[in-house]
Coordinates of C-alpha atoms in Angstrom, one line a residue:
X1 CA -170.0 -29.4 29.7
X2 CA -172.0 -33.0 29.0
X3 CA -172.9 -33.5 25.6
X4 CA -175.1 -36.3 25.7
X5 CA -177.7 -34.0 24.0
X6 CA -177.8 -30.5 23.3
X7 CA -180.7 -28.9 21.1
X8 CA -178.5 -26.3 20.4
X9 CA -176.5 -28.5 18.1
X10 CA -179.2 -29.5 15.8
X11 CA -179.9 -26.1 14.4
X12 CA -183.2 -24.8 13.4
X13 CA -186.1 -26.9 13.4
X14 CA -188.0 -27.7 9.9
X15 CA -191.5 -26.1 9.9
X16 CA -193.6 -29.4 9.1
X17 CA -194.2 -31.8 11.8
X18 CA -193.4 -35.5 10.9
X19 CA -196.5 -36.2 9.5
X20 CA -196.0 -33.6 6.7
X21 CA -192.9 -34.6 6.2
X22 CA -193.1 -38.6 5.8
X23 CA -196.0 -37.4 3.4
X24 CA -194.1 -35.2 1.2
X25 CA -191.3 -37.8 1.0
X26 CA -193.2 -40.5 0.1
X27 CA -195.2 -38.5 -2.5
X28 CA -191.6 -37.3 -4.2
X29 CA -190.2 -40.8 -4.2
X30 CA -192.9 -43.5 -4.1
X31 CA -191.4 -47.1 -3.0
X32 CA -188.9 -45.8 -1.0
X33 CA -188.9 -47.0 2.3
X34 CA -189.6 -45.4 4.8
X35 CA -189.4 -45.8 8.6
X36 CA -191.8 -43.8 11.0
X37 CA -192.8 -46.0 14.1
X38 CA -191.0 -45.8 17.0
X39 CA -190.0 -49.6 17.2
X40 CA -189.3 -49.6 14.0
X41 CA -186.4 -46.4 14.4
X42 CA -185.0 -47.6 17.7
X43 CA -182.2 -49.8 16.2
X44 CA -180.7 -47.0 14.0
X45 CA -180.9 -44.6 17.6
X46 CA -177.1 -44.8 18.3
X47 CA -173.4 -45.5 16.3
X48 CA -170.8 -47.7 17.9
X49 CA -170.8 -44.9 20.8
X50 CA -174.1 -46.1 22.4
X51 CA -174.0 -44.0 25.7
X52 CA -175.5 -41.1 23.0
X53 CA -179.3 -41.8 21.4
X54 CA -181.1 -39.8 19.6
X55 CA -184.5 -41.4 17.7
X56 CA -184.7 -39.8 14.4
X57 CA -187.4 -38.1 12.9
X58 CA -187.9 -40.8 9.9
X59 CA -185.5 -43.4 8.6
X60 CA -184.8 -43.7 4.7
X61 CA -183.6 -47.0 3.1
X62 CA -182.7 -46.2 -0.5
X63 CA -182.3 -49.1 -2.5
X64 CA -181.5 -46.9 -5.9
X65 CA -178.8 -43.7 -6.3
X66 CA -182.2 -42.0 -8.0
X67 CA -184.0 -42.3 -4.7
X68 CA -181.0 -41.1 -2.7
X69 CA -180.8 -37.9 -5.3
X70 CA -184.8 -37.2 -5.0
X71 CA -184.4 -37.7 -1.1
X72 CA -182.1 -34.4 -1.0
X73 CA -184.0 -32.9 -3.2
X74 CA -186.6 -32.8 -1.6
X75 CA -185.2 -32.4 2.2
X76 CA -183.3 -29.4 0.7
X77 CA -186.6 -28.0 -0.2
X78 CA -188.3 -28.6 2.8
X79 CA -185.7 -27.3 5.0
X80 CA -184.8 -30.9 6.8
X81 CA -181.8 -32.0 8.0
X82 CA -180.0 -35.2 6.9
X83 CA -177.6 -37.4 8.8
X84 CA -175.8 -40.2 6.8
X85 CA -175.2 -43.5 8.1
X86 CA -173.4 -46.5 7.1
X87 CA -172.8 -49.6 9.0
X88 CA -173.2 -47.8 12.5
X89 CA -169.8 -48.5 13.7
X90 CA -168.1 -44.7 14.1
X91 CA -167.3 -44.3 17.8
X92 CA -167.7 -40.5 17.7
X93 CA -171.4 -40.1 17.6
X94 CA -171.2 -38.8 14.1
X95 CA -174.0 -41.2 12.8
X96 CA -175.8 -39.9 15.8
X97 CA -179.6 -39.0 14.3
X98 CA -181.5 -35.8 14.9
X99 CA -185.2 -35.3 16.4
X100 CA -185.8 -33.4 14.0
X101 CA -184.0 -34.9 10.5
X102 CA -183.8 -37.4 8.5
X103 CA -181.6 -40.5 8.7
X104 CA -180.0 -41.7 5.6
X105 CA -179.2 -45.4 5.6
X106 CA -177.1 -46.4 3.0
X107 CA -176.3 -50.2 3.7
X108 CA -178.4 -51.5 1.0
X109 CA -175.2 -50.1 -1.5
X110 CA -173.2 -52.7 -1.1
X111 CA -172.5 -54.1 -4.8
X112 CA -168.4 -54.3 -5.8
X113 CA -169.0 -53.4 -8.7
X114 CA -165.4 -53.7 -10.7
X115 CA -162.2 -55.4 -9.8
X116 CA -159.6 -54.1 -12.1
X117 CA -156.3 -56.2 -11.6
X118 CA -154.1 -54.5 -13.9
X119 CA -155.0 -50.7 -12.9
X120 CA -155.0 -52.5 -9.3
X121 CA -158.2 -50.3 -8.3
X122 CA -161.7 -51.3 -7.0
X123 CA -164.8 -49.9 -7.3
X124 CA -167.4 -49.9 -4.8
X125 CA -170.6 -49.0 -3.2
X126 CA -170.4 -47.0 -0.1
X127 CA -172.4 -49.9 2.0
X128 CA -169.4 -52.4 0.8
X129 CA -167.9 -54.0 4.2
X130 CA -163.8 -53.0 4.7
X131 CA -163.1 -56.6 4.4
X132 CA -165.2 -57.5 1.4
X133 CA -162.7 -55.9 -0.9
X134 CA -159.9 -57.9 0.2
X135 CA -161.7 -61.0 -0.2
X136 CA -163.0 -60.2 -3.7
X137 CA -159.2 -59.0 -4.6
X138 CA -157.6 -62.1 -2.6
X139 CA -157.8 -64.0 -6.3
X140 CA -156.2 -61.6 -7.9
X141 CA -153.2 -62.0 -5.2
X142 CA -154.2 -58.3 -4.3
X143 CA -156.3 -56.6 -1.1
X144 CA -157.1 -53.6 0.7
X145 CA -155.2 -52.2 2.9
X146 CA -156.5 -49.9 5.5
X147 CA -158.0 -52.6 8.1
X148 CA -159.7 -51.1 10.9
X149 CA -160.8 -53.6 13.9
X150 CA -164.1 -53.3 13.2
X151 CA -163.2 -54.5 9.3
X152 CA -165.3 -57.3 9.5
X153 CA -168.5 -55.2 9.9
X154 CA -167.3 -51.4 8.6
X155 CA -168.7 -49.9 5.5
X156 CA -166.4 -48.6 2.8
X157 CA -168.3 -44.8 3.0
X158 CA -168.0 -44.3 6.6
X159 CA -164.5 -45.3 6.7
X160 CA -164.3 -42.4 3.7
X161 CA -166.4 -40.4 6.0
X162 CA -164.1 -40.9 9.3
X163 CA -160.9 -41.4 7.3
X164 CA -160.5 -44.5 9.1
X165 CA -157.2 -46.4 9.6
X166 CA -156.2 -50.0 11.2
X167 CA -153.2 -51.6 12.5
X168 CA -151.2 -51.5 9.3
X169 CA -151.4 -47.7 8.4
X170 CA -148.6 -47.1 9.5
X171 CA -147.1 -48.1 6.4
X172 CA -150.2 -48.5 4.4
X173 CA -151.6 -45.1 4.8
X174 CA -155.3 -44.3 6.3
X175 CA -158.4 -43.9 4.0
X176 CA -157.1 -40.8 2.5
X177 CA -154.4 -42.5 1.1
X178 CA -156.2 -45.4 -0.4
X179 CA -159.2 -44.0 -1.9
X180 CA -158.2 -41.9 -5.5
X181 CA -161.8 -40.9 -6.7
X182 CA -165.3 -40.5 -4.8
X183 CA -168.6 -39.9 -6.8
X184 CA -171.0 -37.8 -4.4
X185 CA -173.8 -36.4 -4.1
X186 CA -174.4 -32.7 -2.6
X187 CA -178.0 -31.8 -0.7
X188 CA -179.3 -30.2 -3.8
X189 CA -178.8 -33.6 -5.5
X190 CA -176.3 -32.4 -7.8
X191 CA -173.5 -35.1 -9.0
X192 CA -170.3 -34.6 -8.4
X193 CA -166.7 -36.5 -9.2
X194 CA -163.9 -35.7 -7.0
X195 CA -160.6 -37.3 -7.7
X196 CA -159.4 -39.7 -11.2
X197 CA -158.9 -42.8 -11.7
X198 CA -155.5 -41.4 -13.5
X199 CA -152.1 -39.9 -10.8
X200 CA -153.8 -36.3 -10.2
X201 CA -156.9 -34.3 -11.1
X202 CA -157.2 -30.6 -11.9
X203 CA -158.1 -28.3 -9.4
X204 CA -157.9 -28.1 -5.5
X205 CA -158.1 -31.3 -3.7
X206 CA -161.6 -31.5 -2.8
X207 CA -161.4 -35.4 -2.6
X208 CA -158.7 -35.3 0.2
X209 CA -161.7 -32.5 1.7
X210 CA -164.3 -35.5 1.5
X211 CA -162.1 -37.6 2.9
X212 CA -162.8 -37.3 7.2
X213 CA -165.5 -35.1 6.7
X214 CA -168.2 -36.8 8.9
X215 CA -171.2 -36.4 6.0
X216 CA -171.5 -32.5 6.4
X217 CA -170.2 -31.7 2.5
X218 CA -172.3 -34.2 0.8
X219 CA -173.1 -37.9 0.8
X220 CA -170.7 -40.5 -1.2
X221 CA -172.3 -42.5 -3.7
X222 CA -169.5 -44.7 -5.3
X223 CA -165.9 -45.0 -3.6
X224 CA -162.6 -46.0 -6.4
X225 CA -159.4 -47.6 -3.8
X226 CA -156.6 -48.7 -4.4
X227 CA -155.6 -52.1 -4.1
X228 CA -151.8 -53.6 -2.9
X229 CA -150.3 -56.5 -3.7
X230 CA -150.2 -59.4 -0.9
X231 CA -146.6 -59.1 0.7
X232 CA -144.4 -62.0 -0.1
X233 CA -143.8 -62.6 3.1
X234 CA -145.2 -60.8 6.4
X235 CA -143.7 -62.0 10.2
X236 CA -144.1 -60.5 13.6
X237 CA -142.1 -59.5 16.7
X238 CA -143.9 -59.4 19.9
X239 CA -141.9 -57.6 23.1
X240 CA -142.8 -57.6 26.3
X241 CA -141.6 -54.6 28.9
X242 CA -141.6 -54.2 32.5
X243 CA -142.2 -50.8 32.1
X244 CA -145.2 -48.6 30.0
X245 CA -143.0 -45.7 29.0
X246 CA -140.1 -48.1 28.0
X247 CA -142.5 -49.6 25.6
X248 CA -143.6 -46.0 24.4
X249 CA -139.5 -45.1 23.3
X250 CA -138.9 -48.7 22.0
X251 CA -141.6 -47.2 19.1
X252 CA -139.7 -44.7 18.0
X253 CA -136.4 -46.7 18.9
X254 CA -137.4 -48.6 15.8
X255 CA -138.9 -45.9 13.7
X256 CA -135.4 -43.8 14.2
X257 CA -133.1 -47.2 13.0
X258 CA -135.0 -46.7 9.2
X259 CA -137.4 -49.7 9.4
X260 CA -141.0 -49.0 8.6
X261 CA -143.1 -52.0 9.9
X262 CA -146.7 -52.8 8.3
X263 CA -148.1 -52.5 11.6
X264 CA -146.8 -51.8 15.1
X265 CA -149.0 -51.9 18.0
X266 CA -149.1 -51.1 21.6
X267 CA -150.8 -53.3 24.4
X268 CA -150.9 -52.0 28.2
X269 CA -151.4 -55.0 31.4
X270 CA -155.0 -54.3 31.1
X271 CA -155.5 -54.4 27.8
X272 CA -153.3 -58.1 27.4
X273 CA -155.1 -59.8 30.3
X274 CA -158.8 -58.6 28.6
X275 CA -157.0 -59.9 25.3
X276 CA -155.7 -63.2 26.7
X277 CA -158.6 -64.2 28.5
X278 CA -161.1 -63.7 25.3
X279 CA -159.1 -64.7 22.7
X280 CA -155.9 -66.9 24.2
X281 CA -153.3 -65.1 21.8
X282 CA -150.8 -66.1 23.6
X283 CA -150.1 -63.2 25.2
X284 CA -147.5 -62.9 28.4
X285 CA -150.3 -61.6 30.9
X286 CA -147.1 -60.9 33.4
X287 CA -145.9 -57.8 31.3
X288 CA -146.8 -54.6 31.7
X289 CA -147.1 -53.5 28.0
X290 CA -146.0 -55.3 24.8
X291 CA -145.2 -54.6 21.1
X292 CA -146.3 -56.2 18.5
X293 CA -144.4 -55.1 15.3
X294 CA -145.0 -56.3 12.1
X295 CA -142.9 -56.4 9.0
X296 CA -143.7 -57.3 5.6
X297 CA -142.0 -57.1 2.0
X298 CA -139.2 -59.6 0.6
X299 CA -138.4 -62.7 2.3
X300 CA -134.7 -61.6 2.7
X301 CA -135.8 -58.0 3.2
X302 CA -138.1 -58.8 6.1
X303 CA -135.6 -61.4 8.0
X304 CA -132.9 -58.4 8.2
X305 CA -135.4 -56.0 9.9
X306 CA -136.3 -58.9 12.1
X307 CA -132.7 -58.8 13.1
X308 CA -132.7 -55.0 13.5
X309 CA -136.4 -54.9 15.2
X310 CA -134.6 -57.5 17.7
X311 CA -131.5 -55.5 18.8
X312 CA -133.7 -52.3 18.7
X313 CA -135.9 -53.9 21.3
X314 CA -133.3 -55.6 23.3
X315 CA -131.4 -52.2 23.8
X316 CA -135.0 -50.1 24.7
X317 CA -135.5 -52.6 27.7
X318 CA -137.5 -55.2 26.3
X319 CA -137.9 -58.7 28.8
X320 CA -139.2 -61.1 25.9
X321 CA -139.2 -61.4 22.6
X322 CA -141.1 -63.5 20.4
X323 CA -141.4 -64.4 16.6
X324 CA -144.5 -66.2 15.2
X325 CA -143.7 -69.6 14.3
X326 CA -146.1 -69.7 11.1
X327 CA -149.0 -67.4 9.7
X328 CA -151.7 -69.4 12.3
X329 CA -149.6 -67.8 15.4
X330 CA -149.1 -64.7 13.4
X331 CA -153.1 -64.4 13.4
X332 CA -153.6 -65.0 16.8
X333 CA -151.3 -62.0 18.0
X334 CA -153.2 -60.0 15.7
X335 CA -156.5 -61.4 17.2
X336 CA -156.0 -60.5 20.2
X337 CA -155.1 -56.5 19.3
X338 CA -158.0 -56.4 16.9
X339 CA -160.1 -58.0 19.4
X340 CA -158.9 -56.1 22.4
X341 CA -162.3 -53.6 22.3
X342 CA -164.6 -56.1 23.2
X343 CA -162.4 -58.0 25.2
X344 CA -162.1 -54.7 27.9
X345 CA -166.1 -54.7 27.5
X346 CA -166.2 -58.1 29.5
X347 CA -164.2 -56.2 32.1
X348 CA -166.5 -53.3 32.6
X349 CA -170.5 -52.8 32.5
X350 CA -169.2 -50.2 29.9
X351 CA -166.3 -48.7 28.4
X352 CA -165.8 -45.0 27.0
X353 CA -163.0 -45.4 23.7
X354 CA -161.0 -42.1 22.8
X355 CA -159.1 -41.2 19.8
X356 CA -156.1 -38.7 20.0
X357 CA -153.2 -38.7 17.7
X358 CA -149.2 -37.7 19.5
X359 CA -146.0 -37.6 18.0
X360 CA -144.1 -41.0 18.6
X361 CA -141.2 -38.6 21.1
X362 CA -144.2 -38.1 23.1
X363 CA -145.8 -41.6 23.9
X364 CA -143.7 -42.3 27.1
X365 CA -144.8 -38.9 28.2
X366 CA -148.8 -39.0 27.4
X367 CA -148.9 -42.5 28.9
X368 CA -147.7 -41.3 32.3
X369 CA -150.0 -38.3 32.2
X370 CA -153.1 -40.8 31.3
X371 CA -151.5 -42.9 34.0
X372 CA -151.8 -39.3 36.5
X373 CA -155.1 -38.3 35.1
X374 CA -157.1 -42.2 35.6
X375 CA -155.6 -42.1 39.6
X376 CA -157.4 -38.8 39.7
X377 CA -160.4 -39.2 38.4
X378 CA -160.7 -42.7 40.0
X379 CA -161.4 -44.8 36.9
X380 CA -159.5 -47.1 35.3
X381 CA -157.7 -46.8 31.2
X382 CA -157.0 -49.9 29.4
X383 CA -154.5 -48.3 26.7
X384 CA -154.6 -50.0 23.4
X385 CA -153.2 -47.9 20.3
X386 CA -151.3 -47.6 16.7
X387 CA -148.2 -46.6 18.2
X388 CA -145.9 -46.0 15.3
X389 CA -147.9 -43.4 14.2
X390 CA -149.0 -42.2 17.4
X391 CA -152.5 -43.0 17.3
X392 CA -154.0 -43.3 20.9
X393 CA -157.0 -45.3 21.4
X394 CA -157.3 -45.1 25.9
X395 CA -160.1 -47.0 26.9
X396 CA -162.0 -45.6 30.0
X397 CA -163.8 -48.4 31.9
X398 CA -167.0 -46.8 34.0
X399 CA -170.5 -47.9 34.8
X400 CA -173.6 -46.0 33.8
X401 CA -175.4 -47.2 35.8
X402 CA -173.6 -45.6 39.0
X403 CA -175.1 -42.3 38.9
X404 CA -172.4 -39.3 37.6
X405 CA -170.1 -41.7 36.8
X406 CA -170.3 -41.3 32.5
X407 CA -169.8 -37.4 33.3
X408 CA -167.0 -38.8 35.2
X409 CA -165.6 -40.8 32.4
X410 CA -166.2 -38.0 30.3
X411 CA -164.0 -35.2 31.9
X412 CA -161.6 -37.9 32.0
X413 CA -161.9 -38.6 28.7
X414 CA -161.9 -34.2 27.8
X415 CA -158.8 -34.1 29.2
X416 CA -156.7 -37.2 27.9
X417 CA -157.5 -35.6 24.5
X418 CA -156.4 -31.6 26.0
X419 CA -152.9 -33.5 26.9
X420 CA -152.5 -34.5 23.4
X421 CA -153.0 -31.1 22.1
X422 CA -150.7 -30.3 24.8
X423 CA -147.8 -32.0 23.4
X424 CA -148.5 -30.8 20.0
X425 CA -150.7 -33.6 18.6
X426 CA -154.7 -34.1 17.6
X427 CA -158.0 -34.9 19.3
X428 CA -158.8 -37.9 16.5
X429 CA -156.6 -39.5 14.6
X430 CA -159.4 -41.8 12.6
X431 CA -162.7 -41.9 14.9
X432 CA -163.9 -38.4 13.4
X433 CA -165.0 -35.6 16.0
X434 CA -168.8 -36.2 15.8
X435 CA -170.7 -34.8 18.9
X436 CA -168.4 -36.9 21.2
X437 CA -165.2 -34.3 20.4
X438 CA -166.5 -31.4 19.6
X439 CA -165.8 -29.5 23.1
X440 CA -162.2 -30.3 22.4
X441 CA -162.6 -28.3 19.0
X442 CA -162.4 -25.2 20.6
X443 CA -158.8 -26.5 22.7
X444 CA -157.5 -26.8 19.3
X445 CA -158.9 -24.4 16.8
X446 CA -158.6 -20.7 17.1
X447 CA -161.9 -18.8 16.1
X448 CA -159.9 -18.1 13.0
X449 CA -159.4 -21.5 11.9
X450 CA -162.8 -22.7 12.9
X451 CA -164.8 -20.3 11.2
X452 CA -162.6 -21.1 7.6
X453 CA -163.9 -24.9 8.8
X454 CA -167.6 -23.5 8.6
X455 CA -166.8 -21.5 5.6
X456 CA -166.0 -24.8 4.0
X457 CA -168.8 -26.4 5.0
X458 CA -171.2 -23.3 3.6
X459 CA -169.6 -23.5 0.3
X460 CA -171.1 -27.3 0.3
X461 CA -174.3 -26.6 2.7
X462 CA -175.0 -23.2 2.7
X463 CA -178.2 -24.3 4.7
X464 CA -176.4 -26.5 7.2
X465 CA -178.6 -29.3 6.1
X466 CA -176.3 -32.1 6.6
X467 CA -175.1 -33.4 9.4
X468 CA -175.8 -30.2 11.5
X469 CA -174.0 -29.9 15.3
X470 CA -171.4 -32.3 14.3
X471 CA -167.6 -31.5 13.8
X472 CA -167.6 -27.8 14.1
X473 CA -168.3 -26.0 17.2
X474 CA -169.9 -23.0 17.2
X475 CA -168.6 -19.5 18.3
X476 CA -171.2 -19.6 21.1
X477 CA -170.2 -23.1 22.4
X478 CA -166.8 -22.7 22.2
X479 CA -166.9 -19.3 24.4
X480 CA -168.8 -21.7 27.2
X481 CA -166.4 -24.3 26.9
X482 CA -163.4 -21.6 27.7
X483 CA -165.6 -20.2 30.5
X484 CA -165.8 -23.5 32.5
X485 CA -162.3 -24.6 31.4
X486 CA -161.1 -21.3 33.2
X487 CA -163.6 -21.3 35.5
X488 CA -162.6 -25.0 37.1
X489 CA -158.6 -24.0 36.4
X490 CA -159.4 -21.1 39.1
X491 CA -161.2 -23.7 41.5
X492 CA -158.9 -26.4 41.4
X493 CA -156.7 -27.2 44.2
X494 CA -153.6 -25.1 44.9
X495 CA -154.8 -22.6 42.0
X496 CA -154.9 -19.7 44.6
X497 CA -151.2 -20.7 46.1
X498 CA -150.3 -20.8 42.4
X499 CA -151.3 -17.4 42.1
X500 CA -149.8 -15.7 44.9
X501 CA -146.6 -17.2 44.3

């Protein structure tokens, strides 16, 4: 089933044309701009996953958290739908715009407004870049430390949004882990503070709720993180392998001797010839996977775990293993991983990035079945991934211009995620589900647990104002989806043998 666009996820249409609309807007909130002209929309069309476009109905670019409030307001009352964007980066379509709603921009919210040193807290705007924070803490010897790739560019409230991770969340946590109190707003335009600046808050844990949920319960105003201390010392171990799956059980080889690195990351041959040829990391372009573990904390600390990380590996198979020499090597290993997306785009007209969480047992496994399923389907994965906490991130290299080939890459892409429900993981681990996922919704939800999912939502948007057709499937959709899952599963080759045997 293609999703590229499907009316039926935008729910019901608001009864004013555009016209009416941009009218009313302007009229409740005078100096806002606002964006109606086609040229003027066409850069806010897509997120990071650009093979989906929509053009909105109208842009808004608040510049004052009274504009955003009267925006609601009035959008509430006039039955239009709002999608909330940040920086554009999400690879899950869930910034993806609606014909017929509004979209929110919220970039031009990007004060820090307080650095508190002592508490070791920031607090932000949701337009703040990722790595903004940890240059305005770096004085204070502190910084921020989920680091996603796209840090450089990435907005504070769509990392909240996506619960966004990065190479070093392994130890450091994801979003949820960092981000202790959110003010938001909901589409009525009432105020809300989830979370506290102090351990706990009373009540249920609505700010963990906020936290991943892809703009459908409200829209975040101010985000409060936590800051860490810079790590006395921080070195890294880069393995090389002969072998994919050897690499897969060296992970949790080194997980099962007690050390926790700060990040440890995962490289197929692809993936480290894309890497070396963009960046020159240093990478050995010979191997067939590498490692690259990193381990922080106490001088003396961090040179014993060397010692264990380096037996660990030696034992799981490893052919090579490197140390940094110094901190400007140490950055160029991690160059090349957090460069590694756009260095597989110089390889392929276009590439399709997915987003499914395992547990570490099951790495050697999965990476042999994504090995099986690209053979199939005739296209080929460049696998690049958080592996000590399982976090997948297969990239599927196509052409859109061939024709069929991005339904291609798409079925290929529906069924890397089914093999990680399969062996009892997730379909996202920090992209979100947006449109891009929300087929494989229905392969891991029961209608039970999906329909306390849209209960949740109601209780925020009875109206389904915000961010409609994203996340949660529908009843209806996810009956189709089982159809044609069953449907090919009865047509596929040897199915009938199958059967009689």
């Amino acid at each position: 089933m293609n999703i590229l666009y499907d009316e039926r996820l935008d729910g019901p249409a608001p009864k004013m044309d555009r016209a009416g609309i941009r009218d009313a807007l302007l009229k409740a909130i005078p100096g806002m701009t606002l964006l109606h002209r086609e040229e003027d929309m066409r850069p806010f069309e897509c997120d990071g996953l650009s093979v989906y476009r929509t053009l909105p109905l109208l842009v808004a670019l608040p510049d004052s958290l009274d504009q955003v409030q009267r925006l609601l307001v009035e959008c509430h009352r006039l039955g239009v739908p709002v999608v909330t964007r940040g920086a554009g980066t999400g690879l899950s379509a869930g910034a993806l715009p609606l014909t017929h709603g509004v979209l929110l921009v919220m970039s031009r919210f990007s004060r820090i407004l307080e650095i508190d040193p002592e508490a070791r807290i920031a607090r932000v705007e949701p337009g703040v870049r990722n790595l903004a924070i940890s240059e305005a803490a770096s004085p204070y010897g502190l910084y921020y430390a989920p680091d996603p790739s796209s840090q450089i560019a990435c907005s504070i409230g769509g990392n909240v949004a996506e619960n966004a991770g990065g190479v070093h969340c392994l130890k450091y946590g994801l979003t949820v882990h960092n981000v202790i109190k959110v003010e938001v707003l909901t589409i009525e335009g009432e105020r809300m503070t989830l979370g506290s600046d102090a351990l706990d808050a009373p009540g249920f844990d609505l700010l963990a709720l906020f936290n991943g949920s892809e703009g459908m319960l409200g829209v975040v105003t101010e985000i409060t993180v936590k800051l860490q201390p810079k790590p006395e010392v921080a070195k890294v171990l880069m393995a090389s392998f002969d072998d994919v799956e050897k690499a897969g059980n060296a992970v949790g080889a080194i997980i099962a001797a007690g050390i926790i690195p700060g990040g440890l990351e995962m490289m197929d041959k692809l993936a480290i010839i894309a890497a070396e040829d963009f960046i020159g990391a240093g990478y050995p372009v010979d191997a067939e996977a590498i490692l690259l573990c990193e381990l922080d904390g106490v001088e003396a600390d961090v040179d014993d775990d060397c010692e264990t990380v380096r037996q660990v590996l030696e034992k799981a198979g490893a052919t090579g293993i490197r140390q940094a020499r110094d901190d400007a090597e140490r950055a160029r290993f991690w160059a090349g991983r957090k460069n590694a997306f756009p260095a597989v785009g110089r390889m392929s007209p276009d590439y399709y990035c997915m987003d499914g969480t395992i547990p570490r047992r099951e790495l050697a496994r999965v990476l042999k079945g994504i090995s099986d399923l690209s053979e199939r389907y005739g296209l080929k994965v460049a696998n690049v991934f958080h592996a000590g906490d399982g976090n997948m991130h297969p990239l599927i290299l196509f052409d859109a211009n061939r024709e069929g080939e991005l339904a291609v890459a798409e079925a290929l892409g529906g069924e890397i995620l089914e093999l990680c429900v399969e062996v009892g993981g997730t379909i996202t681990g920090e992209h979100g589900v947006g449109r891009e996922k929300i087929n494989q919704m229905c392969a891991q939800f029961r209608p039970d647990e999906l329909a306390t999912f849209r209960a949740a939502k109601a209780a925020f948007d009875p109206h389904d104002l915000l961010n409609p057709g994203k996340n949660i499937p529908t009843p209806a959709r996810c009956s189709e989806f089982r159809t044609i899952k069953s449907a090919a599963a009865d047509t596929a080759p040897g199915a009938q043998q199958g059967g009689q045997e």
